[in-house]
XYZ file of C-alpha atoms in Angstrom:
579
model
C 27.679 38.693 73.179
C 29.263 34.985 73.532
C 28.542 32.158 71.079
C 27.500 29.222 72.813
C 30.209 26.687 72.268
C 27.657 24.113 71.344
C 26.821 25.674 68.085
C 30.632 25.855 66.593
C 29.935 22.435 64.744
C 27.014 23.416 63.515
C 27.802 26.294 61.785
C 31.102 25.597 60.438
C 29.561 23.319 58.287
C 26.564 26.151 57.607
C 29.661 28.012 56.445
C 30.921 25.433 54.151
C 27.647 24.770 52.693
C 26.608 28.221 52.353
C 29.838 29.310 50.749
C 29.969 26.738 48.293
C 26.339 27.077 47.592
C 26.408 31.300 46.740
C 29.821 30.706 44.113
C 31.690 32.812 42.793
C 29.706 36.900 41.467
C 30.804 36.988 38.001
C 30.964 40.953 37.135
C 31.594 42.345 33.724
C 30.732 45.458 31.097
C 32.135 48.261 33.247
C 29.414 51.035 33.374
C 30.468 54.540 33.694
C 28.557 56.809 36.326
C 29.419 60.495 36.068
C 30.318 62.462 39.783
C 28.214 64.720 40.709
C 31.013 67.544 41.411
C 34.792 68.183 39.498
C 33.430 65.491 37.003
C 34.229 62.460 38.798
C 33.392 59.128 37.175
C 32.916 55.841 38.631
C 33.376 52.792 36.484
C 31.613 49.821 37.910
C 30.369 46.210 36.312
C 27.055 45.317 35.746
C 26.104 41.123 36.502
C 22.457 39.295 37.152
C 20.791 43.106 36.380
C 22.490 44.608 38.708
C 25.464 47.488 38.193
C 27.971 47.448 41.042
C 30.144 50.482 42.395
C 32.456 49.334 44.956
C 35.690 50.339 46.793
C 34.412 54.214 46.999
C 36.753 56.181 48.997
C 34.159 58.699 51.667
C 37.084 59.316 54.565
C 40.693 59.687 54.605
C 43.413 57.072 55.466
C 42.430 56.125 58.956
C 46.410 55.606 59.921
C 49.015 57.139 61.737
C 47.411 60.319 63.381
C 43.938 59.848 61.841
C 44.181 56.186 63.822
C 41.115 56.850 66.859
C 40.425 59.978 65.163
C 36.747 61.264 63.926
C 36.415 60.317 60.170
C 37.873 63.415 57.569
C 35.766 63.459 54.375
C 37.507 62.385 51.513
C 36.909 64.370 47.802
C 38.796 62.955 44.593
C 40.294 65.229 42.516
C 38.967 66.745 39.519
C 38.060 65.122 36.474
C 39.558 61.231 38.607
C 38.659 57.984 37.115
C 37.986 55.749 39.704
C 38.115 52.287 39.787
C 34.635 50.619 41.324
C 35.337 47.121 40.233
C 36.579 45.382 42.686
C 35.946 45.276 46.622
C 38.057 47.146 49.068
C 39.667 46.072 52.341
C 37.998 45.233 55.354
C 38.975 47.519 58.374
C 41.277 46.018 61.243
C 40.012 43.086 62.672
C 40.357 39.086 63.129
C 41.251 37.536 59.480
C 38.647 34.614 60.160
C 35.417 36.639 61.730
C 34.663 34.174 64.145
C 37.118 30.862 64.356
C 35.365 28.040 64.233
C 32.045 29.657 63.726
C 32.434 31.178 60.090
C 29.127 32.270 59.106
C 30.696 35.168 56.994
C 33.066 34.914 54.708
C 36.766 35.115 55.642
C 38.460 38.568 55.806
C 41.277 38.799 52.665
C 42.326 42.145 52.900
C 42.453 44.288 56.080
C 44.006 48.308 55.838
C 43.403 51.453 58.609
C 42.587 52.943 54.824
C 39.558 51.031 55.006
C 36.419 53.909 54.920
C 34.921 52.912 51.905
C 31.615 52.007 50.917
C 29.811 50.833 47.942
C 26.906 51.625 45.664
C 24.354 49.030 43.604
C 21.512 50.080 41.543
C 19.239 48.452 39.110
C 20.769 47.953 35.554
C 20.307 50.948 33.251
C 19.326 53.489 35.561
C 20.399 56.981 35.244
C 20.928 60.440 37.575
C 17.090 60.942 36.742
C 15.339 58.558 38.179
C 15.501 59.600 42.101
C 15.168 55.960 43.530
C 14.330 55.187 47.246
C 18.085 54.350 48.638
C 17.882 51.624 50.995
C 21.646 52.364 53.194
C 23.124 48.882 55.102
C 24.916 48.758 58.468
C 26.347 45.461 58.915
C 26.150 44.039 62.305
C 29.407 41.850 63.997
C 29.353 42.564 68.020
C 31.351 45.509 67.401
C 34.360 43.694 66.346
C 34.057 42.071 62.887
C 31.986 43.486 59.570
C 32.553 44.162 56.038
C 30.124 45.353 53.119
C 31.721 43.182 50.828
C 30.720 39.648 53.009
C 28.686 37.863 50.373
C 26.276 37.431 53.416
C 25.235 41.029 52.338
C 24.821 40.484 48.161
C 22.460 42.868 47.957
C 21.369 41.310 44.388
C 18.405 39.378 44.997
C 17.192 42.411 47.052
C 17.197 45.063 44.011
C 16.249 42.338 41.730
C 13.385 41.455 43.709
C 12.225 45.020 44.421
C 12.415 45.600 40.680
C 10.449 42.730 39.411
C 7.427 43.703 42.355
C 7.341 47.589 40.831
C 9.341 49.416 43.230
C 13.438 49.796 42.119
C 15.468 50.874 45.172
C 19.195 51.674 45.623
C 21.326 49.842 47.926
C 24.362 51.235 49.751
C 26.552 50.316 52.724
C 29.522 51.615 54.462
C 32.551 50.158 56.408
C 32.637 51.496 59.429
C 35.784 50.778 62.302
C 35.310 47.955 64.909
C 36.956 47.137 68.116
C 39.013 49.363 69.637
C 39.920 51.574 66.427
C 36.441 52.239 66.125
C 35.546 52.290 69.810
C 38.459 53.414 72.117
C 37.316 55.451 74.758
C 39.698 58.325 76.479
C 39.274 61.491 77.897
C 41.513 62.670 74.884
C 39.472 61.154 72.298
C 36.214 62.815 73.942
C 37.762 66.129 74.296
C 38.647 66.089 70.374
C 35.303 65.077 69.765
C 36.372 61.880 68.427
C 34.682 59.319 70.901
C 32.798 56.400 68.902
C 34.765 57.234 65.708
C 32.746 53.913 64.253
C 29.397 55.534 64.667
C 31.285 58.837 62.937
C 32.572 56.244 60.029
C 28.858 56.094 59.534
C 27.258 59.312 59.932
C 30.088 60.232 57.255
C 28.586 58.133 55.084
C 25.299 58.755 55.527
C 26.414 62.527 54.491
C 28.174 60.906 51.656
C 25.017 59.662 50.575
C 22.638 62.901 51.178
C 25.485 64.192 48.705
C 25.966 62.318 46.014
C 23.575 59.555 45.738
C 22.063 61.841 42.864
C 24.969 60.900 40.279
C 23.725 57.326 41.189
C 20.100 57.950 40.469
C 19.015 57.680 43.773
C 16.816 60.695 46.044
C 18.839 61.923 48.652
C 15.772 62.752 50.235
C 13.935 59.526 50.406
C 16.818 56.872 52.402
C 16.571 54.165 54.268
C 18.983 53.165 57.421
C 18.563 49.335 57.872
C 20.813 47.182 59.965
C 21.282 43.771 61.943
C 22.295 43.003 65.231
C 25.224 45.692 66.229
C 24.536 47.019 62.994
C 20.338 47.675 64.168
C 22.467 49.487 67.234
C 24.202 51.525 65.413
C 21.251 52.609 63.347
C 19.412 53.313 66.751
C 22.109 55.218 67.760
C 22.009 57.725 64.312
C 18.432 58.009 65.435
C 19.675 59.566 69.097
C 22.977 61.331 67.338
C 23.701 64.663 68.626
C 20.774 64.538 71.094
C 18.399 65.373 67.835
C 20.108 68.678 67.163
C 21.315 67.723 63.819
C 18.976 66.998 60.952
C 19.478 62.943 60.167
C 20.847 62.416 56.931
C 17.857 59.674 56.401
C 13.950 59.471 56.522
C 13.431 56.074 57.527
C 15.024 53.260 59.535
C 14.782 49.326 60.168
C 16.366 48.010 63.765
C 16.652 44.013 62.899
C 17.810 42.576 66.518
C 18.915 45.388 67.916
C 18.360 49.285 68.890
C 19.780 52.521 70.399
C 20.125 50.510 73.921
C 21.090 47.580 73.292
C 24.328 47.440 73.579
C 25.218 47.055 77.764
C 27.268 49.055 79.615
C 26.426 51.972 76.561
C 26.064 54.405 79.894
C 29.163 53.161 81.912
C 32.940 53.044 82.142
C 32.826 49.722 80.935
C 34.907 50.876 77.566
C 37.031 53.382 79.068
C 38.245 50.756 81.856
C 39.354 48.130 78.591
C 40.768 51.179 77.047
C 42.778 51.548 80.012
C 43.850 48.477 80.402
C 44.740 47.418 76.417
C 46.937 51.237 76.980
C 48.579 49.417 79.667
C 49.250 46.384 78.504
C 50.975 47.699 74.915
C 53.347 49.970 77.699
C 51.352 53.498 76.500
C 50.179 54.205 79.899
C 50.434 57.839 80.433
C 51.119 56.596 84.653
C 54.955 56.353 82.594
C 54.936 60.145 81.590
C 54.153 59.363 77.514
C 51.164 60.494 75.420
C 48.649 57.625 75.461
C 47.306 58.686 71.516
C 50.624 59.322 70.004
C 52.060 55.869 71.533
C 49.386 53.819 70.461
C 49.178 55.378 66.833
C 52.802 55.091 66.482
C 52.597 51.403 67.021
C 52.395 49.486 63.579
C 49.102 48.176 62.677
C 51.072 44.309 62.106
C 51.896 44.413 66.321
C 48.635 46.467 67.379
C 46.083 44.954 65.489
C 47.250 40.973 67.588
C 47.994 42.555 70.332
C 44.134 44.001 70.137
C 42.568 40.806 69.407
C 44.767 38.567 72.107
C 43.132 41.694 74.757
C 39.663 41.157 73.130
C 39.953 36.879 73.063
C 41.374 37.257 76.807
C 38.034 38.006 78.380
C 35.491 34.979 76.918
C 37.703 32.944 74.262
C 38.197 33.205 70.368
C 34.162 34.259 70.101
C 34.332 37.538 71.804
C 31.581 40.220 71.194
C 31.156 43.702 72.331
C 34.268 44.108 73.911
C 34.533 47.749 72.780
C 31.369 49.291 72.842
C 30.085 52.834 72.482
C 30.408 55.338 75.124
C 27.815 57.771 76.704
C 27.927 60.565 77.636
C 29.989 62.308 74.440
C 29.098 64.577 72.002
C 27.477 61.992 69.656
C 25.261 59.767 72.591
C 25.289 63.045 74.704
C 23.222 60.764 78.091
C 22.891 57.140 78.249
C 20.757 56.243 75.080
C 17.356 55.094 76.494
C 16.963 58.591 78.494
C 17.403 60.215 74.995
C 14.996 58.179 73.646
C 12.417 59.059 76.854
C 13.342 62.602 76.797
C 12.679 62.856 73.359
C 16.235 64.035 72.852
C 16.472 62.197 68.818
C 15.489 62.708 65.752
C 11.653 62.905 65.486
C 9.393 62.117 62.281
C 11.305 59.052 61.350
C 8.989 55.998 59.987
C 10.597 52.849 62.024
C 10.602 49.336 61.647
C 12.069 46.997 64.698
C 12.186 43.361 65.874
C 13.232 40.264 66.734
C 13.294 36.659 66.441
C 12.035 34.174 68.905
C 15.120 32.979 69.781
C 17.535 35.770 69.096
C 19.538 34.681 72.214
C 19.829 31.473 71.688
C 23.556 31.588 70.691
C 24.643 33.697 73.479
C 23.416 31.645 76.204
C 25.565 29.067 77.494
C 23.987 25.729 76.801
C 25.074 24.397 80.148
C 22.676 26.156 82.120
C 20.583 23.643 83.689
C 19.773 25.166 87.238
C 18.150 28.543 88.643
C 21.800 29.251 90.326
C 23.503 28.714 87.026
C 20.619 31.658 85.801
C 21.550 33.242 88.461
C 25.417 33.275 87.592
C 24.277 33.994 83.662
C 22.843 36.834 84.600
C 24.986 38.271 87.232
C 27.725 37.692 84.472
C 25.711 39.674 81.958
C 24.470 42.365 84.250
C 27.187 43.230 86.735
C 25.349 46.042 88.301
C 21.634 44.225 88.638
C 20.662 44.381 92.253
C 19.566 41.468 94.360
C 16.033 43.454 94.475
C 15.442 43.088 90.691
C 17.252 40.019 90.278
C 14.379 38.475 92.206
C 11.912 40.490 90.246
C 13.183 39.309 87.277
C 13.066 35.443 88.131
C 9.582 35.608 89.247
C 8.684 37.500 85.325
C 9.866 34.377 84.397
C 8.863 31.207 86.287
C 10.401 27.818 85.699
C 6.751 26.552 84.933
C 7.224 28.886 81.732
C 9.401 26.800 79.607
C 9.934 23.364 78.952
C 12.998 20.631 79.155
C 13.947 19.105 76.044
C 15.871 15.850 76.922
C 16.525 14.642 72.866
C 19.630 17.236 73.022
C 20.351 17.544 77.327
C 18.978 21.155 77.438
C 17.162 22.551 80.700
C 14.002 24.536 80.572
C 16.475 26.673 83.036
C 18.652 27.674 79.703
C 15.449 28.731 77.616
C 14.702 30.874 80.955
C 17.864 32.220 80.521
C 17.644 32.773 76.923
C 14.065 34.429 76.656
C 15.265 36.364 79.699
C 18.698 37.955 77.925
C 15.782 38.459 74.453
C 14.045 40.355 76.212
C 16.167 43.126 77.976
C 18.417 43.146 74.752
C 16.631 43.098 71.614
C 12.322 42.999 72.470
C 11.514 45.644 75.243
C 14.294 47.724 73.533
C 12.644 47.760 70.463
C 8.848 48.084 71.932
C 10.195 51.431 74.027
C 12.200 52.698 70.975
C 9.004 53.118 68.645
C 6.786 54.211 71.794
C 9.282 57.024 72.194
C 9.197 58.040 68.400
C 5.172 57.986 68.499
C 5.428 60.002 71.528
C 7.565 62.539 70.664
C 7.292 62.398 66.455
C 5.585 66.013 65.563
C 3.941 64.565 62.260
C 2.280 61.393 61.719
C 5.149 58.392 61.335
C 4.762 54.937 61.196
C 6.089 52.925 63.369
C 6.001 48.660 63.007
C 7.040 45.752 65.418
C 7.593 42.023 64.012
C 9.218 38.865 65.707
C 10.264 36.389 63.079
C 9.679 32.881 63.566
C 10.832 31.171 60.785
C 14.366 30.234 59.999
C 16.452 28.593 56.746
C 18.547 26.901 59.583
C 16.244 24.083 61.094
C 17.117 21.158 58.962
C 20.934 21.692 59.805
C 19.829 22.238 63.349
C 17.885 18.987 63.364
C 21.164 17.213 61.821
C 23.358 18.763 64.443
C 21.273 18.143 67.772
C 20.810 21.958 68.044
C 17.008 21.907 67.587
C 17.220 23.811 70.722
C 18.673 27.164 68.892
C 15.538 27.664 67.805
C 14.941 30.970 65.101
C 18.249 32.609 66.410
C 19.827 35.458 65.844
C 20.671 35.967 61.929
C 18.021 34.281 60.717
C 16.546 37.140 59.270
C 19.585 38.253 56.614
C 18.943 35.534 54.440
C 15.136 36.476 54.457
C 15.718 40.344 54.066
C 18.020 40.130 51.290
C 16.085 37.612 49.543
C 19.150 34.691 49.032
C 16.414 31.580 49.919
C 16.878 30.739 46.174
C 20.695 32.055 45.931
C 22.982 31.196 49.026
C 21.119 29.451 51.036
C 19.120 27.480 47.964
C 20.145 23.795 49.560
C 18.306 24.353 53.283
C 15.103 26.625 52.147
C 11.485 25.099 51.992
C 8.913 26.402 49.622
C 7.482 28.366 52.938
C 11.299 30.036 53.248
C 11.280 30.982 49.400
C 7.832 32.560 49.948
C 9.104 34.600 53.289
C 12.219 35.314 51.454
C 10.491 37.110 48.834
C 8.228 38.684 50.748
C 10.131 39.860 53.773
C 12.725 41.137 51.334
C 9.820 43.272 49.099
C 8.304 45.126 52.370
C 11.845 46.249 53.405
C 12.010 47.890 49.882
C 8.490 48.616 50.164
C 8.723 50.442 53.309
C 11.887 52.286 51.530
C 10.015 53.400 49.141
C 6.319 54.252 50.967
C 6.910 54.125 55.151
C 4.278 51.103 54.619
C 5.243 47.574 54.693
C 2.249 46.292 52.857
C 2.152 49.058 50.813
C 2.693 46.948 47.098
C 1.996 43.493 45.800
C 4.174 40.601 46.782
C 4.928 41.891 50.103
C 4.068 41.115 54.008
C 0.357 41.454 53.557
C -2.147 43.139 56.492
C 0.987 44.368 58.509
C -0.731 47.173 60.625
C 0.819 50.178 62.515
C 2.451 49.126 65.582
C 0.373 52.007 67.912
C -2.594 52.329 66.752
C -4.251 50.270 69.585
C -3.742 50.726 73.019
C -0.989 48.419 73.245
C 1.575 48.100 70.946
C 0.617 45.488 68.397
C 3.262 43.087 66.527
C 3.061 40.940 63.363
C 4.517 37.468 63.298
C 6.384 36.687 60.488
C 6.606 33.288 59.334
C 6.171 29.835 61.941
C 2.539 28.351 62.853
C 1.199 31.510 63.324
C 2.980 33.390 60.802
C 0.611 36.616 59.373
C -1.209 37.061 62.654
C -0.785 40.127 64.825
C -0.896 40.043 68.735
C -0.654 42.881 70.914
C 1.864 42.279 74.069
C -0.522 43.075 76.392
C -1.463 39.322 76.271
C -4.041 39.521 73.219
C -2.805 36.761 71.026
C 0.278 36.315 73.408
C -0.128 34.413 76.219
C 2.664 32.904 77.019
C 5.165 36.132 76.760
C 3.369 38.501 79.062
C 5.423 41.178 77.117
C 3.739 44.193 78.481
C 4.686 43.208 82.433
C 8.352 41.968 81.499
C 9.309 44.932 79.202
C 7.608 47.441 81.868
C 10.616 45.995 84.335
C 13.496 45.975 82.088
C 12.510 49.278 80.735
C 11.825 50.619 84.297
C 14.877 53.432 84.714
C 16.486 51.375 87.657
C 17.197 48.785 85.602
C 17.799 50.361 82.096
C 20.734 52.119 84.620
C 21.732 48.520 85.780
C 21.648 47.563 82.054
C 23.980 50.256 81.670
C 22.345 52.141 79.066
């Protein structure tokens, strides 16, 4: 995914504001939580009614010959004192996530020893209580992403869920990015080690099914939630292994994303960058070396800039998805939407997935103002479309569909474009992902679709000219983790505070029930996606925020869902797509 360059303004000063706004978490009491094997203990700190265990070690040093390499499990020794205190270092990536667009905090502290993750839990809770355990994948385009980001203070979430009656347990995991967590070679599949950043998280998820117990939290009651990248990669635990392994988690939430969303998933598309980054650093095997052994003998201080300059080479300083997973492998074993229609995944898992309205919004270049310059978007995105359903598509998706808006010089040509990219990405994904899991689920799941339309950003994109963004993509972390009066206290309305809290409770709701209404102060008269005969979604937030409309054009006339997600989810084109 590319930023379009007309938002950089705007959100560098979102970043500004936002950072000041959130200050600085002032931690203190260490708490002591006893391991829950060789009589480990954790010492943590305890702010705002919330105790904090950070910087725990769940895989090896991922240097030297573990660089590439599937994730080893990491034990402490006996009877260790560990230090949870303080955050740990981010994993190898760009210092400053996204120059001149710095919604997340800046990166401090990078190290290949970097597999950590970190644990938060109510104040005085103890190994009895067996709390719902709510587990975070951060999202970043495969290439940027750390649990530590104050974007992710997971404070006003546990606070929140406390005060409504339902405590939950919050966890999330580093995981590798770019091409240390995504490298694809023949090697690397052979030794099973393909997609080590999906591993880094399966690891974790183990991690969890093991010790969350010491932390108070039921091992067999957890939640896998994510955004963006991070929504893929929960998709993508959902199709791990083809289904033959047990998933390490009851539950999951897609936000933006889903096991095919990522493009080119099914192709060479990462093994040909891998090729060519080998190439470029002089590891080519074509020179009679081992490819592995050259690149992890190559200090992190020349690979990791050499990395980035290969990544920043294709589409500028704002690069996405330059390195993304690979199918087929051991771990996405066929392209990841014919697992999902083959019912190759793990069945009986209670789903939540969406969208926003305008979740493309930042990736599509503002300067589309013609139906060539559509044309050239999406021959750009979708190298392999054919001419056939490149026509197909345009006629889904008639001019007389969208509108101009002349205040800020944007076409109805780049809202084409955007709803267009939505759509194949992030909506019919999502509507095919929890059709599959109905279809193929062997007890009675739940399974829920939303689109938000409601953002915190609007009065900065009023200010900036960028009215056009619309509800774009990230809109929804503030609401989920509940930071409308926190971080983001200086843009949100009284309607914001409201969806804040109440978008953050059903998350921990569903965590705790597989029902998004199920308690007080949540979402209320959010029904089950499939229990009509087509799939039924609740709007959260905007004009018609609380209503539900099914996308076979009850309540959503101007979408036509049903016919646009039946072509991009038509096989010819999910294998155009690439996944």
């Amino acid at each position: 995914m590319t930023y379009s360059t007309s938002t950089i303004g705007l959100l560098a000063f979102l970043a500004i504001s936002t950072c000041g706004s959130a200050g600085p978490l002032r931690r203190s009491h260490p708490t002591v939580v006893l391991g829950d094997s060789n009589n480990v203990r954790f010492e943590g700190t305890s702010a705002n009614n919330v105790e904090s265990f950070m910087n725990i070690r769940f895989a090896e040093d991922t240097s030297g010959n573990n660089r590439f390499a599937a994730p080893k499990p990491f034990s402490y020794p006996s009877g260790s004192v560990v230090n949870a205190s303080l955050p740990g270092a981010a994993c190898p990536q760009q210092k400053v996530p996204i120059p001149g667009l710095e919604v997340f905090d800046n990166v401090t502290r990078i190290s290949e020893d970097c597999l950590t993750l970190r644990v938060d839990r109510p104040a005085r809770k103890s190994n009895q209580d067996k709390l719902p355990v709510m587990a975070f994948i951060y999202g970043g385009g495969d290439s940027i992403g750390q649990i530590y980001d104050t974007a992710y203070d997971p404070t006003s979430l546990i606070n929140g869920a406390g005060q409504n009656g339902y405590p939950v347990i919050y966890v999330a995991m580093n995981y590798r990015v770019g091409i240390f967590g995504f490298a694809a070679t023949q090697a690397l599949n052979e030794s099973r080690s393909l997609n080590a950043g999906l591993r880094d998280q399966r690891l974790a998820l183990e991690w969890v099914q093991e010790h969350i117990a010491a932390f108070g939290g039921d091992p067999d009651n957890v939640t896998i939630f994510g955004e963006s990248d991070g929504a893929t990669g929960v998709g993508l635990q959902i199709t791990a292994y083809g289904g033959k392994e047990k998933a390490p988690f009851r539950r999951a939430i897609m936000q933006s994303g889903s096991a095919s969303a990522d493009q080119g998933t099914a192709t060479n598309k990462t093994i040909i960058r891998t090729t060519e980054f080998i190439k470029k650093v002089n590891c080519s095997s074509s020179v009679g070396i081992d490819e592995l052994a050259c690149l992890r003998k190559i200090p992190l201080k020349k690979l990791l800039p050499a990395a980035l300059e290969y990544e920043f080479s294709f589409e500028g300083s704002m690069s996405f998805d330059i390195f993304v997973p690979t199918a087929p492998s051991d771990f996405i074993p066929d392209s990841p939407s014919k697992l999902l229609s083959s019912g190759r995944f793990a069945h009986d898992i209670d789903v939540i997935t969406g969208w926003t309205e305008d979740d493309q919004s930042f990736f599509t270049p503002s300067s589309i103002k013609t139906e060539s310059d559509v044309i050239e978007y999406l021959s750009s995105s979708i190298p392999d479309l054919s001419k056939e359903n490149m026509q197909r598509a345009l006629a889904l998706y008639p001019p007389s569909s969208f509108s101009d808006m002349p205040s800020e010089n944007i076409s109805a040509q780049y809202f084409r474009a955007s709803q267009m990219s939505r759509d194949y990405e992030f909506t019919c994904p999502s509507i095919h992902l929890v059709q599959m899991n109905k279809k193929y689920s062997k007890s009675c799941t739940s399974n829920y679709l939303y689109i938000l339309n409601q953002t915190m950003f609007t009065p900065l994109y009023k200010q900036q000219q960028t009215s056009y963004l619309g509800v774009s993509h990230f809109s929804d972390i503030p609401y989920v983790f509940n930071q409308a009066k926190t971080r983001y206290s200086f843009l949100a309305t009284p309607l914001d505070v409201e969806i804040s809290s109440k978008m953050s409770a059903s998350w921990a709701s569903f965590a705790v029930s597989g029902d998004p209404s199920h308690r007080n102060g949540t979402l209320p008269g959010w029904s089950d996606a499939l229990t009509h005969s087509s799939p039924s979604v609740r709007i959260i937030g905007g004009p018609n925020g609380g209503e539900m409309f099914t996308i076979d054009g009850s309540g959503d006339t101007s979408e036509h869902l049903a016919k646009r997600c039946a072509f991009w989810s038509s096989p010819d084109v999910l294998a155009q797509i690439g996944v």
